[in-house]
XYZ file of N, CA and C in Angstrom:
402
model
N 6.624 -4.743 10.760
C 5.471 -4.190 9.729
C 6.110 -2.788 9.215
N 5.779 -2.664 7.801
C 6.092 -1.560 6.993
C 4.773 -0.964 6.512
N 4.649 0.398 6.823
C 3.596 1.220 6.258
C 4.083 2.226 5.276
N 3.265 2.593 4.531
C 3.474 3.725 3.366
C 2.529 4.685 3.474
N 2.905 5.914 3.525
C 1.898 7.013 3.550
C 2.328 8.106 2.536
N 1.563 8.553 1.461
C 2.091 9.433 0.765
C 1.384 10.748 0.959
N 1.913 11.626 1.576
C 1.574 12.927 1.902
C 1.444 13.875 0.741
N 0.194 14.601 0.745
C -0.071 15.365 -0.376
C 0.845 16.520 -0.790
N 1.752 16.856 0.143
C 2.728 17.898 -0.161
C 4.067 17.474 -0.652
N 3.934 16.291 -1.341
C 5.265 15.766 -1.956
C 6.258 14.944 -1.175
N 5.668 14.363 -0.152
C 6.677 13.493 0.646
C 6.102 12.023 0.765
N 6.882 10.993 0.344
C 6.578 9.635 0.634
C 7.046 9.311 2.128
N 6.440 8.872 2.949
C 6.499 8.411 4.346
C 6.575 6.974 4.500
N 7.718 6.340 4.892
C 7.721 4.874 5.121
C 8.007 4.713 6.490
N 7.099 4.124 7.142
C 7.328 3.875 8.706
C 7.587 2.357 8.799
N 8.728 2.112 9.425
C 8.981 0.807 9.722
C 9.022 0.329 11.269
N 8.114 -0.550 11.601
C 8.118 -1.140 12.929
C 8.357 -2.567 13.117
N 8.963 -2.857 14.017
C 9.376 -4.456 14.329
C 10.894 -4.637 13.764
N 11.086 -5.674 13.063
C 12.267 -6.031 12.721
C 12.489 -5.674 11.170
N 13.551 -5.225 10.919
C 13.980 -4.804 9.547
C 14.920 -5.984 9.022
N 14.312 -6.882 8.303
C 15.017 -8.094 8.024
C 14.725 -8.632 6.747
N 15.175 -9.676 6.394
C 14.831 -10.364 5.023
C 13.467 -10.245 4.499
N 12.544 -10.413 5.542
C 11.086 -10.328 5.245
C 10.557 -8.989 4.911
N 11.382 -7.981 5.184
C 11.076 -6.391 4.846
C 11.174 -6.139 3.517
N 11.937 -6.838 2.644
C 12.276 -6.496 1.349
C 11.199 -6.139 0.563
N 10.051 -6.971 0.405
C 8.936 -6.802 -0.523
C 8.302 -5.626 -0.220
N 8.003 -5.493 1.070
C 7.342 -4.229 1.564
C 7.966 -3.004 1.308
N 9.292 -3.048 1.330
C 10.058 -1.656 1.098
C 9.951 -1.385 -0.406
N 10.124 -2.460 -1.228
C 9.977 -2.348 -2.716
C 8.678 -1.787 -3.023
N 7.519 -2.103 -2.486
C 6.162 -1.566 -2.694
C 6.064 -0.169 -2.300
N 6.894 0.264 -1.369
C 6.696 1.585 -0.847
C 6.783 2.598 -1.864
N 7.641 2.407 -2.998
C 7.701 3.377 -3.922
C 7.103 3.077 -5.233
N 6.116 2.102 -5.164
C 5.295 1.584 -6.359
C 4.415 2.701 -6.979
N 3.924 3.733 -6.094
C 3.027 4.660 -6.764
C 3.706 6.011 -6.684
N 4.885 6.179 -6.604
C 5.486 7.508 -6.662
C 5.111 8.099 -8.019
N 4.788 9.452 -7.917
C 4.366 10.217 -9.085
C 5.282 11.452 -9.102
N 5.323 12.035 -10.265
C 6.265 13.322 -10.488
C 6.165 14.367 -9.239
N 4.881 14.335 -8.708
C 4.694 15.478 -7.608
C 5.360 15.029 -6.484
N 5.794 13.869 -6.142
C 6.632 13.503 -4.870
C 8.090 14.052 -5.084
N 8.615 14.650 -3.913
C 9.879 14.934 -3.988
C 10.792 14.426 -3.026
N 10.343 13.854 -2.041
C 11.023 13.442 -0.888
C 10.604 12.151 -0.444
N 11.522 11.358 0.110
C 11.229 10.120 0.785
C 11.739 10.107 2.314
N 10.929 10.033 3.143
C 11.374 10.017 4.598
C 11.007 8.515 5.089
N 12.004 7.918 5.676
C 12.055 6.608 6.159
C 11.904 6.796 7.821
N 10.974 6.334 8.398
C 10.841 6.547 9.957
C 11.339 5.212 10.517
N 12.393 5.210 11.348
C 12.902 3.954 11.853
C 12.609 4.094 13.452
N 11.753 5.023 13.812
C 11.574 4.935 15.335
C 10.989 3.594 16.022
N 10.299 2.962 15.193
C 9.636 1.706 15.613
C 10.462 0.372 15.163
N 11.624 0.554 14.524
C 12.370 -0.557 14.000
C 13.583 -0.850 15.154
N 13.236 -1.687 15.925
C 14.036 -2.079 17.256
C 15.241 -2.997 16.748
N 15.023 -3.626 15.580
C 16.188 -4.530 15.254
C 16.315 -4.522 13.681
N 17.555 -4.852 13.352
C 17.898 -4.900 11.901
C 19.043 -6.022 11.794
N 18.923 -6.767 10.662
C 20.054 -7.662 10.466
C 20.690 -7.049 9.047
N 21.671 -7.866 8.519
C 22.396 -7.510 7.381
C 21.421 -7.598 6.134
N 20.335 -8.478 6.197
C 19.375 -8.450 5.002
C 18.581 -7.177 5.091
N 18.188 -6.685 6.263
C 17.409 -5.528 6.403
C 18.304 -4.328 5.958
N 19.465 -4.177 6.393
C 20.308 -3.130 5.918
C 20.400 -3.103 4.428
N 20.653 -4.213 3.781
C 20.636 -4.288 2.372
C 19.390 -3.849 1.729
N 18.208 -4.170 2.258
C 16.837 -3.796 1.812
C 16.847 -2.244 2.039
N 17.244 -1.734 3.059
C 17.218 -0.190 3.251
C 17.910 0.489 2.341
N 19.075 0.041 2.172
C 20.174 0.563 1.074
C 19.549 0.671 -0.319
N 18.849 -0.613 -0.720
C 18.223 -0.770 -2.071
C 17.151 0.271 -2.271
N 16.281 0.364 -1.176
C 15.116 1.448 -1.239
C 15.726 2.778 -1.363
N 16.830 3.175 -0.658
C 17.491 4.372 -0.931
C 17.879 4.654 -2.364
N 18.634 3.816 -2.802
C 19.181 3.680 -4.175
C 18.079 3.907 -5.094
N 16.918 3.062 -5.096
C 15.745 3.307 -5.970
C 15.041 4.728 -5.862
N 14.890 5.045 -4.569
C 14.384 6.462 -4.388
C 15.149 7.458 -5.205
N 16.442 7.645 -4.961
C 17.442 8.448 -5.709
C 17.154 8.432 -7.194
N 17.182 7.046 -7.696
C 16.922 6.941 -9.138
C 15.682 7.534 -9.640
N 14.667 7.656 -8.807
C 13.435 8.319 -9.104
C 13.334 9.837 -8.795
N 14.436 10.281 -8.383
C 14.806 11.753 -8.266
C 14.218 12.146 -6.813
N 14.074 11.325 -5.890
C 13.603 11.554 -4.560
C 14.777 11.995 -3.640
N 14.484 13.066 -2.838
C 15.603 13.010 -1.768
C 15.352 12.233 -0.606
N 16.367 11.702 -0.064
C 15.934 10.605 1.065
C 16.441 11.148 2.355
N 15.677 10.931 3.399
C 16.017 11.163 4.844
C 15.430 10.120 5.599
N 16.465 9.451 6.419
C 16.186 8.403 7.249
C 16.281 9.036 8.655
N 15.309 8.861 9.541
C 15.170 9.319 10.785
C 14.879 8.340 11.866
N 15.212 8.439 13.160
C 14.646 7.682 14.142
C 15.583 6.488 14.409
N 16.673 6.509 14.081
C 17.573 5.330 14.343
C 17.589 4.902 15.911
N 17.243 3.621 15.894
C 17.220 2.923 17.273
C 18.658 2.435 17.498
N 19.018 2.115 18.597
C 20.378 1.700 19.143
C 20.752 0.369 18.430
N 20.132 -0.668 18.126
C 20.555 -1.932 17.663
C 20.771 -1.685 16.099
N 19.882 -1.143 15.374
C 20.242 -0.757 13.938
C 21.344 0.158 13.805
N 21.512 1.140 14.637
C 22.651 2.042 14.549
C 23.933 1.274 14.831
N 23.868 0.457 15.926
C 25.121 -0.357 16.225
C 25.427 -1.543 15.134
N 24.538 -2.061 14.563
C 24.735 -3.133 13.501
C 25.389 -2.217 12.355
N 24.973 -0.916 12.042
C 25.664 -0.218 10.854
C 27.133 -0.005 11.218
N 27.271 0.460 12.564
C 28.531 0.709 12.918
C 29.447 -0.601 12.950
N 28.937 -1.782 13.233
C 29.854 -3.005 13.083
C 30.041 -3.260 11.812
N 28.987 -3.311 10.850
C 29.163 -3.513 9.446
C 30.281 -2.651 8.912
N 30.239 -1.266 9.171
C 31.160 -0.337 8.620
C 32.624 -0.536 9.147
N 32.656 -1.163 10.270
C 33.983 -1.305 10.966
C 34.384 -0.098 11.910
N 33.256 0.444 12.312
C 33.442 1.730 13.178
C 33.577 1.393 14.706
N 34.398 1.543 15.437
C 34.549 0.925 16.699
C 33.941 1.894 17.792
N 33.283 1.405 18.701
C 32.870 2.380 19.841
C 31.175 2.218 19.878
N 30.881 2.096 21.076
C 29.279 1.775 21.324
C 28.783 3.105 21.008
N 27.517 3.007 20.296
C 26.739 4.362 20.100
C 27.465 5.237 18.946
N 28.067 4.645 18.117
C 28.842 5.341 17.024
C 27.590 6.242 16.191
N 28.067 7.390 15.873
C 27.013 8.174 15.112
C 26.775 7.740 13.751
N 26.440 6.587 13.390
C 26.294 6.089 11.983
C 25.028 6.609 11.242
N 24.056 7.086 12.138
C 22.894 7.499 11.407
C 23.103 8.782 10.607
N 23.961 9.696 11.016
C 24.373 10.851 10.470
C 25.114 10.544 9.276
N 25.975 9.614 9.374
C 26.935 9.211 8.202
C 26.037 8.470 7.205
N 24.930 7.916 7.347
C 24.066 7.134 6.422
C 23.930 8.008 5.254
N 23.881 9.239 5.392
C 23.308 10.039 4.218
C 24.532 10.316 3.088
N 25.695 10.114 3.592
C 26.833 10.340 2.660
C 26.878 9.105 1.730
N 26.862 9.253 0.378
C 26.782 8.009 -0.637
C 28.043 7.248 -0.464
N 29.224 7.773 -0.164
C 30.299 6.705 0.073
C 30.103 5.719 1.188
N 29.635 6.390 2.355
C 29.390 5.568 3.374
C 28.396 4.449 3.103
N 27.207 4.762 2.341
C 26.369 3.828 1.932
C 26.846 2.637 1.045
N 27.940 2.970 0.067
C 28.414 2.109 -0.542
C 29.303 1.155 0.106
N 29.931 1.790 1.112
C 30.882 0.768 2.029
C 29.883 -0.029 2.876
N 28.770 0.370 3.428
C 27.989 -0.363 4.213
C 27.343 -1.533 3.204
N 26.757 -1.148 1.986
C 26.403 -2.246 1.155
C 27.258 -3.254 0.770
N 28.598 -2.965 0.541
C 29.502 -4.063 0.318
C 29.819 -4.903 1.465
N 29.801 -4.319 2.639
C 30.292 -4.988 3.879
C 28.942 -5.897 4.424
N 27.788 -5.283 4.157
C 26.666 -5.956 4.461
C 26.342 -7.126 3.662
N 26.659 -7.098 2.330
C 26.592 -8.167 1.429
C 27.558 -9.199 1.734
N 28.828 -8.932 2.096
C 29.723 -9.813 2.640
C 29.310 -10.532 3.672
N 28.792 -9.800 4.842
C 28.262 -10.464 6.021
C 27.227 -11.419 5.677
N 26.350 -10.993 4.937
C 25.205 -11.928 4.622
C 25.630 -13.148 3.863
N 26.649 -13.029 2.900
C 27.158 -14.159 2.072
C 27.954 -14.961 3.217
N 28.662 -14.462 4.179
C 29.330 -15.319 5.162
C 28.368 -16.062 6.017
N 27.286 -15.378 6.372
C 26.196 -16.048 7.259
C 25.563 -17.061 6.447
N 25.150 -16.965 4.996
C 24.630 -17.987 4.360
C 25.471 -19.174 4.119
N 26.840 -18.853 3.945
C 27.756 -20.006 3.790
C 27.834 -20.905 5.059
N 27.853 -20.117 6.278
C 28.005 -20.951 7.465
C 26.643 -21.636 7.460
N 25.532 -21.157 7.501
C 24.209 -21.949 7.478
C 24.380 -23.019 6.543
N 24.771 -23.037 5.430
C 24.817 -24.048 4.375
C 25.689 -25.006 4.817
N 26.917 -24.737 5.405
C 27.870 -25.729 5.776
C 27.337 -26.423 6.929
N 26.760 -25.731 7.827
C 26.336 -26.501 9.159
C 25.172 -27.387 8.837
N 24.372 -27.090 7.842
C 23.064 -27.904 7.530
C 23.638 -29.179 6.786
N 24.744 -29.126 6.168
C 25.330 -30.196 5.471
C 26.130 -31.164 6.341
N 26.405 -30.701 7.494
C 27.189 -31.720 8.291
C 26.346 -32.696 9.018
């Protein structure tokens, strides 16, 4: 479940609970639907997001890109172990518990994640299509 709360001092707070997956896309897109010129920041709270797949990562990256295009500063907090590990795996960073949450804020790292998450999703879709055709 994804909730959105616009705080009156200029911050849009998006709280994610449960799985950050393909189904989360529409809710994340709606999160920025009512942004006005008075909002300056987007904070995404992942404390309740216990799992994330490549689709969820792509949706999170799309939200970040859209927020920046609206002129919002973005901060993602509360990275849980599985989403953090997924980002490390997608980015090709070895080692359990890699500090990918801190790297997420760097634009180049986000582009790398986006390219590799898209490739992982495409490969997953190809495999599912191939298996269903057997």
